[in-house]
Short mmCIF file of C-alpha atoms in Angstrom, two decimals:
data_model
loop_
_atom_site.label_atom_id
_atom_site.label_comp_id
_atom_site.label_asym_id
_atom_site.label_seq_id
_atom_site.Cartn_x
_atom_site.Cartn_y
_atom_site.Cartn_z
CA MET A 1 -28.39 -18.67 4.65
CA THR A 2 -26.71 -20.05 1.54
CA ARG A 3 -23.40 -22.25 1.77
CA PRO A 4 -21.12 -19.70 0.23
CA LEU A 5 -22.32 -17.00 2.42
CA LEU A 6 -21.78 -19.08 5.52
CA ARG A 7 -18.24 -19.78 4.30
CA ASP A 8 -17.78 -16.24 3.81
CA LEU A 9 -18.73 -15.58 7.42
CA TYR A 10 -16.31 -18.24 8.64
CA ALA A 11 -13.59 -16.59 6.73
CA ALA A 12 -14.27 -13.20 8.21
CA LEU A 13 -14.46 -15.01 11.73
CA ALA A 14 -11.18 -16.52 11.09
CA ALA A 15 -9.62 -12.98 10.28
CA ALA A 16 -11.20 -11.59 13.30
CA LEU A 17 -9.69 -14.39 15.53
CA LEU A 18 -6.21 -13.90 13.93
CA VAL A 19 -6.43 -10.07 14.89
CA THR A 20 -7.76 -11.09 18.39
CA ALA A 21 -4.80 -13.49 18.88
CA ALA A 22 -2.24 -11.03 17.57
CA VAL A 23 -3.59 -8.47 20.23
CA LEU A 24 -3.62 -10.76 23.12
CA VAL A 25 -0.37 -12.63 22.48
CA GLY A 26 1.41 -9.17 21.55
CA ARG A 27 0.23 -7.51 24.59
CA HIS A 28 1.53 -10.25 26.76
CA ILE A 29 4.96 -10.40 24.99
CA GLN A 30 5.29 -6.48 25.21
CA HIS A 31 4.23 -6.40 28.76
CA SER A 32 6.55 -9.27 29.85
CA HIS A 33 9.63 -8.80 27.71
CA HIS A 34 9.29 -5.28 26.16
CA ILE A 35 10.76 -6.45 22.82
CA LEU A 36 7.87 -5.70 20.38
CA PHE A 37 8.35 -1.73 20.63
CA VAL A 38 4.91 -1.00 19.79
CA ASN A 39 2.25 0.29 22.42
CA TRP A 40 -0.87 -1.49 20.85
CA PRO A 41 0.50 -4.62 19.06
CA PRO A 42 0.19 -5.51 16.49
CA LEU A 43 -0.22 -1.89 15.37
CA PHE A 44 2.23 0.93 15.82
CA ALA A 45 -0.30 2.80 17.69
CA THR A 46 -1.46 3.92 21.16
CA TRP A 47 -4.87 3.32 22.75
CA ASP A 48 -6.41 6.87 22.96
CA PRO A 49 -10.26 7.18 22.21
CA HIS A 50 -10.95 10.55 20.78
CA VAL A 51 -12.98 12.56 18.13
CA GLY A 52 -11.99 15.39 16.08
CA PRO A 53 -12.87 17.87 13.28
CA GLY A 54 -12.79 15.11 10.69
CA THR A 55 -15.27 12.88 12.49
CA PRO A 56 -18.63 14.17 11.03
CA ALA A 57 -17.18 14.14 7.51
CA ALA A 58 -15.70 10.63 8.02
CA VAL A 59 -19.15 9.39 9.19
CA LEU A 60 -20.88 11.19 6.34
CA VAL A 61 -18.61 9.75 3.70
CA ALA A 62 -18.76 6.32 4.99
CA ALA A 63 -22.64 6.38 5.25
CA ALA A 64 -22.92 7.66 1.76
CA VAL A 65 -20.59 5.07 0.10
CA VAL A 66 -22.47 2.26 2.01
CA ALA A 67 -25.80 3.51 0.91
CA TYR A 68 -25.03 4.71 -2.63
CA GLY A 69 -21.63 3.34 -3.67
CA PRO A 70 -22.61 0.09 -5.21
CA ALA A 71 -25.52 1.46 -7.24
CA LEU A 72 -23.48 4.52 -8.45
CA ALA A 73 -20.50 2.46 -9.26
CA ALA A 74 -22.83 0.23 -11.46
CA ARG A 75 -24.23 3.12 -13.55
CA LEU A 76 -21.96 6.12 -13.79
CA PRO A 77 -20.04 6.47 -17.04
CA TRP A 78 -16.58 5.00 -16.75
CA ARG A 79 -14.70 8.11 -16.75
CA ALA A 80 -17.10 9.78 -14.30
CA LEU A 81 -16.78 6.78 -12.01
CA LEU A 82 -12.94 7.15 -12.01
CA ALA A 83 -13.18 10.84 -11.17
CA THR A 84 -15.82 10.25 -8.46
CA ALA A 85 -13.59 7.45 -7.04
CA TRP A 86 -10.50 9.68 -6.81
CA ALA A 87 -12.58 12.47 -5.10
CA THR A 88 -14.27 10.11 -2.65
CA ALA A 89 -11.05 8.50 -1.67
CA THR A 90 -9.55 11.70 -1.18
CA ALA A 91 -12.34 12.86 1.07
CA TRP A 92 -12.32 9.57 3.04
CA ILE A 93 -8.59 9.66 3.67
CA ALA A 94 -8.55 13.35 4.53
CA SER A 95 -11.60 13.15 6.84
CA LEU A 96 -10.07 10.36 8.77
CA ALA A 97 -6.74 12.18 9.02
CA LEU A 98 -8.46 15.13 10.38
CA ILE A 99 -10.07 13.18 13.09
CA ASP A 100 -6.61 13.95 14.76
CA GLY A 101 -6.67 17.51 13.58
CA TRP A 102 -4.87 19.46 10.96
CA GLN A 103 -1.68 19.69 12.66
CA ARG A 104 -1.25 16.19 14.21
CA GLY A 105 -3.28 14.46 11.40
CA ILE A 106 -1.78 16.01 8.30
CA ALA A 107 0.75 18.89 8.65
CA GLY A 108 2.83 17.34 11.28
CA ARG A 109 3.02 13.71 10.16
CA LEU A 110 6.03 14.10 7.97
CA THR A 111 8.09 16.55 9.96
CA THR A 112 8.75 14.26 12.94
CA ARG A 113 12.39 13.33 13.70
CA HIS A 114 12.12 10.05 11.69
CA GLU A 115 10.73 11.62 8.52
CA TYR A 116 11.72 13.07 5.29
CA LEU A 117 11.19 16.66 5.88
CA GLN A 118 13.98 16.64 8.60
CA VAL A 119 16.74 16.52 6.07
CA ILE A 120 15.45 18.92 3.24
CA ASP A 121 18.35 21.29 3.93
CA ARG A 122 20.91 18.60 3.48
CA PHE A 123 19.96 18.26 -0.28
CA ASP A 124 21.11 21.77 -1.15
CA ASP A 125 23.51 19.95 -3.57
CA ILE A 126 21.56 17.21 -4.86
CA PRO A 127 24.18 15.35 -6.98
CA ALA A 128 26.71 15.65 -3.94
CA THR A 129 24.16 14.26 -1.52
CA LEU A 130 23.26 11.40 -3.82
CA ARG A 131 26.91 10.50 -4.15
CA ASP A 132 27.32 10.64 -0.36
CA PHE A 133 23.96 9.08 0.54
CA THR A 134 25.11 5.57 1.48
CA GLN A 135 27.83 7.11 3.96
CA HIS A 136 24.99 8.06 6.39
CA ILE A 137 22.87 5.01 6.43
CA LEU A 138 24.44 3.01 9.38
CA ILE A 139 23.65 4.24 12.79
CA GLY A 140 27.36 4.73 13.75
CA SER A 141 27.95 6.81 10.67
CA PRO A 142 28.45 10.64 10.89
CA ASP A 143 25.25 12.59 10.67
CA ASN A 144 23.27 9.36 9.97
CA TRP A 145 19.93 9.65 8.26
CA PRO A 146 16.69 9.57 10.14
CA ALA A 147 14.97 6.18 10.11
CA HIS A 148 12.69 6.67 7.04
CA VAL A 149 15.29 8.57 4.96
CA ALA A 150 17.82 5.69 5.76
CA GLY A 151 15.22 3.07 5.05
CA HIS A 152 14.34 4.08 1.43
CA PRO A 153 16.25 4.97 -1.60
CA PRO A 154 16.71 8.65 -2.21
CA ALA A 155 13.78 9.22 -4.66
CA ALA A 156 11.67 9.14 -1.68
CA THR A 157 13.34 12.05 0.08
CA LEU A 158 13.94 13.78 -3.33
CA THR A 159 10.06 14.09 -3.85
CA PHE A 160 9.84 16.40 -0.83
CA VAL A 161 12.84 18.10 -1.73
CA LEU A 162 11.57 19.06 -5.03
CA LEU A 163 7.98 19.97 -3.61
CA ASP A 164 10.11 22.39 -1.40
CA ARG A 165 11.98 23.80 -4.24
CA ILE A 166 8.83 24.68 -6.21
CA GLY A 167 7.44 26.56 -3.28
CA LEU A 168 5.27 23.80 -1.76
CA ARG A 169 7.16 23.81 1.60
CA GLY A 170 6.40 22.26 4.88
CA GLY A 171 4.32 19.42 6.28
CA GLY A 172 1.04 20.83 5.25
CA TRP A 173 1.78 20.61 1.48
CA ALA A 174 3.72 17.27 1.90
CA GLY A 175 0.66 15.72 3.62
CA VAL A 176 -1.57 17.09 0.97
CA TRP A 177 0.68 15.67 -1.69
CA CYS A 178 0.59 12.07 -0.20
CA ILE A 179 -3.20 12.26 0.37
CA ALA A 180 -4.00 13.57 -3.24
CA VAL A 181 -1.55 11.41 -4.96
CA GLY A 182 -2.19 8.25 -2.81
CA ALA A 183 -5.97 8.58 -3.44
CA THR A 184 -5.19 7.87 -7.12
CA ALA A 185 -4.20 4.32 -6.25
CA CYS A 186 -7.73 3.10 -6.29
CA VAL A 187 -8.19 4.62 -9.74
CA ALA A 188 -5.01 2.81 -11.06
CA VAL A 189 -6.37 -0.49 -9.56
CA LEU A 190 -9.81 0.11 -11.20
CA VAL A 191 -8.10 0.81 -14.60
CA ALA A 192 -6.01 -2.41 -14.31
CA VAL A 193 -8.83 -4.68 -13.29
CA ARG A 194 -11.05 -3.34 -16.22
CA ALA A 195 -8.24 -3.89 -18.57
CA LEU A 196 -7.15 -7.42 -17.52
CA ALA A 197 -10.55 -8.85 -16.28
CA ASP A 198 -13.94 -7.18 -16.74
CA GLU A 199 -15.52 -3.72 -16.26
CA SER A 200 -18.24 -5.14 -14.21
CA LEU A 201 -15.81 -6.58 -11.79
CA ALA A 202 -13.94 -3.27 -11.60
CA ARG A 203 -17.32 -1.50 -10.78
CA ARG A 204 -18.17 -3.97 -8.17
CA ALA A 205 -14.76 -3.57 -6.58
CA ALA A 206 -14.80 0.23 -6.54
CA PRO A 207 -16.73 0.97 -3.29
CA PHE A 208 -14.31 -1.37 -1.55
CA LEU A 209 -11.28 0.32 -2.79
CA LEU A 210 -12.75 3.69 -1.75
CA LEU A 211 -13.76 2.62 1.84
CA ALA A 212 -10.78 0.57 2.75
CA PRO A 213 -9.54 0.76 6.42
CA ALA A 214 -6.14 1.29 4.72
CA ALA A 215 -7.13 4.93 4.46
CA VAL A 216 -6.48 5.36 8.18
CA TRP A 217 -2.66 5.05 7.17
CA MET A 218 -2.79 6.60 3.68
CA GLY A 219 -3.30 9.90 5.51
CA THR A 220 -0.73 11.12 5.89
CA SER A 221 1.91 8.73 4.91
CA ALA A 222 4.67 8.67 2.24
CA ASP A 223 3.76 4.93 1.58
CA ALA A 224 0.44 6.14 0.32
CA TYR A 225 2.41 8.11 -2.37
CA PHE A 226 4.57 4.97 -3.04
CA ALA A 227 1.42 2.85 -3.38
CA ALA A 228 -0.01 5.12 -6.05
CA VAL A 229 3.16 5.15 -8.06
CA ALA A 230 3.33 1.29 -7.90
CA ALA A 231 -0.25 0.97 -8.84
CA TRP A 232 -0.05 3.22 -11.71
CA ALA A 233 2.99 1.30 -13.02
CA VAL A 234 0.80 -2.00 -12.94
CA ALA A 235 -2.04 -0.28 -14.43
CA LEU A 236 -0.23 1.22 -17.53
CA LEU A 237 1.31 -2.19 -18.18
CA ALA A 238 -2.26 -3.57 -17.98
CA LEU A 239 -3.29 -1.09 -20.54
CA ALA A 240 -0.29 -1.98 -22.76
CA VAL A 241 -0.94 -5.70 -22.72
CA SER A 242 -4.59 -5.14 -23.50
CA GLY A 243 -4.10 -3.62 -26.77
CA ARG A 244 -3.10 -0.12 -26.24
CA SER A 245 -0.05 1.67 -27.63
CA SER A 246 3.40 0.32 -26.75
CA TRP A 247 4.14 3.70 -25.19
CA TRP A 248 1.96 2.60 -22.22
CA ALA A 249 4.55 -0.08 -21.63
CA ALA A 250 7.41 2.50 -21.64
CA ALA A 251 5.56 4.53 -19.15
CA ALA A 252 4.80 1.50 -17.02
CA GLY A 253 8.74 0.61 -17.09
CA LEU A 254 9.52 4.24 -15.94
CA LEU A 255 7.18 3.99 -12.99
CA PHE A 256 8.35 0.59 -12.07
CA GLY A 257 11.82 2.04 -12.04
CA LEU A 258 10.91 4.91 -9.94
CA THR A 259 9.00 2.46 -7.55
CA CYS A 260 12.19 0.68 -6.85
CA TYR A 261 13.97 3.92 -5.91
CA LEU A 262 11.22 4.92 -3.78
CA SER A 263 11.21 1.70 -1.72
CA TYR A 264 13.45 -1.26 -1.65
CA GLY A 265 10.70 -3.67 -0.59
CA LEU A 266 8.61 -2.53 -3.64
CA THR A 267 10.90 -4.51 -5.87
CA LEU A 268 8.25 -7.23 -5.08
CA VAL A 269 5.71 -5.43 -7.04
CA ALA A 270 7.40 -7.19 -9.97
CA LEU A 271 5.41 -10.31 -9.08
CA ILE A 272 2.06 -8.31 -9.80
CA GLY A 273 3.77 -6.99 -13.06
CA ALA A 274 4.61 -10.69 -13.88
CA ALA A 275 1.07 -11.65 -13.48
CA VAL A 276 -0.12 -8.85 -15.82
CA LEU A 277 2.33 -10.22 -18.39
CA LEU A 278 1.14 -13.48 -17.81
CA LEU A 279 -2.61 -12.51 -18.33
CA GLY A 280 -1.58 -10.52 -21.31
CA ARG A 281 0.81 -13.15 -22.83
CA ARG A 282 -1.17 -13.35 -26.15
CA ARG A 283 -0.61 -9.68 -26.73
CA VAL A 284 3.05 -9.83 -25.70
CA ARG A 285 3.60 -12.64 -28.21
CA GLU A 286 1.94 -10.78 -30.98
CA ARG A 287 4.06 -7.53 -30.16
CA PRO A 288 7.34 -8.50 -28.48
CA MET A 289 8.32 -4.80 -28.81
CA LEU A 290 6.17 -4.39 -25.80
CA LEU A 291 8.89 -6.01 -23.69
CA VAL A 292 11.63 -3.95 -25.27
CA THR A 293 9.71 -0.71 -24.50
CA LEU A 294 8.88 -1.79 -20.96
CA LEU A 295 12.58 -2.53 -20.34
CA ALA A 296 13.66 0.54 -21.95
CA GLY A 297 11.50 2.57 -19.56
CA LEU A 298 12.53 0.40 -16.68
CA ALA A 299 16.08 1.45 -17.18
CA VAL A 300 15.72 5.11 -17.13
CA VAL A 301 15.45 5.88 -13.32
CA PRO A 302 18.07 3.31 -12.25
CA THR A 303 20.46 4.64 -14.99
CA ALA A 304 19.93 8.19 -13.79
CA PHE A 305 20.62 7.50 -10.15
CA THR A 306 23.51 5.32 -10.72
CA LEU A 307 25.15 7.91 -13.19
CA ALA A 308 24.42 10.50 -10.26
CA GLY A 309 26.54 8.26 -8.03
CA PHE A 310 24.00 6.45 -5.99
CA ASP A 311 24.74 2.54 -5.71
CA TRP A 312 21.26 0.84 -5.02
CA TRP A 313 22.76 -2.58 -4.19
CA GLU A 314 25.34 -1.07 -1.67
CA ALA A 315 22.63 0.98 -0.03
CA TYR A 316 20.24 -2.02 0.44
CA ARG A 317 23.21 -3.96 1.93
CA LEU A 318 23.87 -1.15 4.44
CA LEU A 319 20.16 -0.89 5.10
CA VAL A 320 19.89 -4.45 6.23
CA THR A 321 22.80 -3.90 8.53
CA ARG A 322 20.98 -0.89 9.99
CA TYR A 323 17.76 -2.72 10.40
CA TYR A 324 19.34 -5.16 12.63
CA GLN A 325 21.34 -2.39 14.58
CA GLY A 326 17.97 -0.97 15.59
CA VAL A 327 14.63 -2.52 17.06
CA GLY A 328 14.36 -4.70 13.84
CA GLY A 329 17.28 -6.77 15.35
CA ILE A 330 15.18 -7.16 18.57
CA ARG A 331 11.60 -7.71 17.52
CA PRO A 332 10.89 -11.52 17.39
CA TYR A 333 10.46 -12.83 13.98
CA GLY A 334 8.21 -15.64 15.57
CA TYR A 335 5.48 -13.20 16.43
CA TRP A 336 5.61 -10.82 13.70
CA VAL A 337 5.77 -13.42 10.89
CA TRP A 338 2.01 -13.95 11.72
CA ALA A 339 1.21 -10.90 13.50
CA ASN A 340 1.89 -8.90 10.35
CA LEU A 341 -0.89 -10.88 8.69
CA ALA A 342 -3.17 -9.51 11.35
CA CYS A 343 -2.14 -5.99 10.35
CA ALA A 344 -3.08 -7.01 6.76
CA VAL A 345 -6.67 -7.83 7.84
CA LEU A 346 -6.85 -4.54 9.65
CA ILE A 347 -5.89 -2.46 6.48
CA THR A 348 -7.80 -4.47 4.15
CA GLY A 349 -10.91 -5.14 6.35
CA LEU A 350 -12.77 -8.12 7.31
CA ALA A 351 -14.51 -8.19 3.93
CA THR A 352 -11.34 -8.99 2.09
CA ALA A 353 -11.00 -12.36 4.09
CA PRO A 354 -14.11 -13.84 2.33
CA GLY A 355 -13.00 -12.10 -0.89
CA LEU A 356 -9.73 -14.06 -0.81
CA ARG A 357 -11.60 -17.14 0.06
CA ARG A 358 -13.57 -16.77 -3.27
CA THR A 359 -10.30 -15.82 -4.99
CA GLY A 360 -8.89 -19.12 -3.99
CA ALA A 361 -11.89 -20.98 -5.18
CA ALA A 362 -11.88 -19.07 -8.44
CA VAL A 363 -8.19 -20.21 -9.15
CA LEU A 364 -8.83 -23.83 -7.98
CA LEU A 365 -11.92 -24.13 -9.93
CA ARG A 366 -10.94 -22.31 -13.12
CA ARG A 367 -11.41 -25.08 -15.64
CA ARG A 368 -14.84 -25.93 -14.32
CA THR A 369 -17.36 -23.36 -13.08
CA GLU A 370 -15.67 -20.01 -12.89
CA PRO A 371 -16.24 -17.26 -15.76
CA PRO A 372 -12.86 -16.42 -17.36
CA GLU A 373 -12.91 -12.94 -16.00
CA HIS A 374 -13.12 -14.16 -12.33
CA VAL A 375 -10.16 -16.36 -12.97
CA ARG A 376 -8.20 -13.47 -14.40
CA LEU A 377 -8.93 -11.22 -11.52
CA ALA A 378 -8.23 -13.97 -9.21
CA LEU A 379 -4.79 -14.46 -10.47
CA LEU A 380 -4.16 -10.64 -10.25
CA VAL A 381 -4.94 -10.61 -6.69
CA SER A 382 -3.19 -14.06 -6.01
CA ALA A 383 0.15 -12.31 -7.32
CA ALA A 384 -0.43 -9.39 -4.86
CA LEU A 385 -1.00 -11.93 -1.98
CA LEU A 386 2.25 -13.84 -2.93
CA ALA A 387 4.14 -10.51 -2.93
CA LEU A 388 2.77 -9.64 0.49
CA LEU A 389 3.64 -13.11 1.76
CA ALA A 390 7.30 -12.79 0.46
CA ALA A 391 7.73 -9.42 2.21
CA ASP A 392 6.35 -11.10 5.25
CA LEU A 393 8.73 -14.09 5.19
CA SER A 394 11.74 -11.89 4.43
CA GLY A 395 11.90 -10.62 8.02
CA MET A 396 12.43 -7.16 6.95
CA SER A 397 8.86 -6.21 7.77
CA LYS A 398 8.48 -6.58 11.51
CA ALA A 399 5.88 -4.22 12.66
CA GLU A 400 4.36 -1.10 11.06
CA THR A 401 3.22 -3.20 7.92
CA GLU A 402 -0.08 -1.39 8.35
CA ARG A 403 1.69 1.25 6.58
CA ILE A 404 4.67 -0.47 4.75
CA TRP A 405 2.24 -2.85 3.04
CA LEU A 406 -0.15 -0.37 1.68
CA PRO A 407 1.22 -0.84 -1.96
CA PHE A 408 0.29 -4.61 -1.65
CA ALA A 409 -2.99 -4.13 0.23
CA VAL A 410 -4.71 -2.13 -2.62
CA TRP A 411 -4.30 -5.01 -4.97
CA LEU A 412 -6.07 -7.39 -2.34
CA LEU A 413 -9.24 -5.33 -2.15
CA PRO A 414 -10.47 -6.17 -5.55
CA ALA A 415 -11.21 -9.62 -4.25
CA CYS A 416 -14.19 -8.14 -2.59
CA ALA A 417 -15.81 -7.87 -6.26
CA PHE A 418 -16.66 -11.61 -5.79
CA LEU A 419 -18.86 -10.92 -2.61
CA THR A 420 -22.58 -11.01 -2.55
CA ARG A 421 -24.50 -8.50 -0.29
CA PRO A 422 -21.92 -5.63 -0.83
CA ARG A 423 -23.50 -3.13 1.33
CA ALA A 424 -23.30 -5.23 4.56
CA TRP A 425 -19.50 -5.86 3.79
CA LEU A 426 -18.95 -2.25 3.15
CA ALA A 427 -20.65 -1.28 6.34
CA ALA A 428 -18.21 -3.66 8.21
CA GLN A 429 -15.19 -1.96 6.32
CA ALA A 430 -16.43 1.46 7.26
CA VAL A 431 -17.15 0.57 10.89
CA LEU A 432 -13.66 -0.93 11.25
CA ALA A 433 -12.00 2.11 9.90
CA LEU A 434 -13.87 4.58 12.05
CA LEU A 435 -13.20 2.55 15.10
CA LEU A 436 -9.50 2.29 14.41
CA ASN A 437 -9.22 5.93 13.83
CA HIS A 438 -11.17 6.96 16.83
CA LEU A 439 -9.96 4.50 19.34
CA LEU A 440 -6.10 4.59 18.52
CA ARG A 441 -3.60 7.22 17.80
CA THR A 442 -1.69 5.87 14.80
CA GLY A 443 1.92 6.92 14.21
CA TRP A 444 5.14 5.91 12.40
#
């Protein structure tokens, strides 16, 4: 066994030990003090071994990607690879969700008392609702919003309101929307990696993006939709700084602005965007109008919501107060600040730990032995890791980060492109995802 492979195994073992510690310590805290408010720490889930109608399809998709994914990713034409990636990711996410059945796994996810579809009828007059949105954030306010509505800017809820308006009503259509759009996140990451680093690295990363355990929480969660919007914002910016039209920068700015009005925490995606600008700095210096068009696009969504009467800063201030009014004020920071990282291991898989080890090596050795495209990819992944750590240290992400951090997790997965023996690591990813979905009932 080579020394690099041995170090990879040590990194995976360390990640597994972190998860084990989070489970054991979390169970002790919860059973002794009942202050974690999760049934199977560190995940918001319940122990419930089961199979379902999605089981055969999930096993089949996993086996096919492990057996043929690396070879197909290497030789398919680029556009065919992107289409195949989206279709495969959709099948993987949907089959995992259907292990819990259609109603519980997809159609009912976004209709629970904490979710967006509970308030569709309160948006009959959208401008008036936006003007009044902040008046219902705090728990003691009249007709306070459900947790997820209060916890996000109104663009999140408006998405489902607009789906309802065009006839795509109910939890089934909302779930299908989140799966179909969320599955495009892997395509966006591939586009960005190819533009900023190297096509061969994007191809090597593709099977890991498809088979990530994160798919367990992407079906069906609005955070999967948020992850896709954020990913396309970064991807379009990557296209802009790699020589494409300046209009890509405007489109990237538009999506960055929308991202901030889907989730307050996704302002941290700006760190990934900054890494893209750093990697494309020569192009930016040659065409400074890129920054102008980026900022012009970025201003569109905030301006529209501000003119409609929604104050983002006031809403965020009230959200912080509401967060500490609820279980967020009781859950111990001292546990979650490291247990959240165990959740990150579970959504990105054991393969990502050695991938991140190699990412660190690529950054540290950038002037000596690493190819420049490896360094560029490593810097992009490092920016995503920095954003995730900032979210962790903020204290506003205590529990449920297996869902909340999906937009950051998809940018850690390309680190797996550095790994040797991809089929073995892909098998580990698939087994973890299947075990999680068959042994636990996930919820949010």
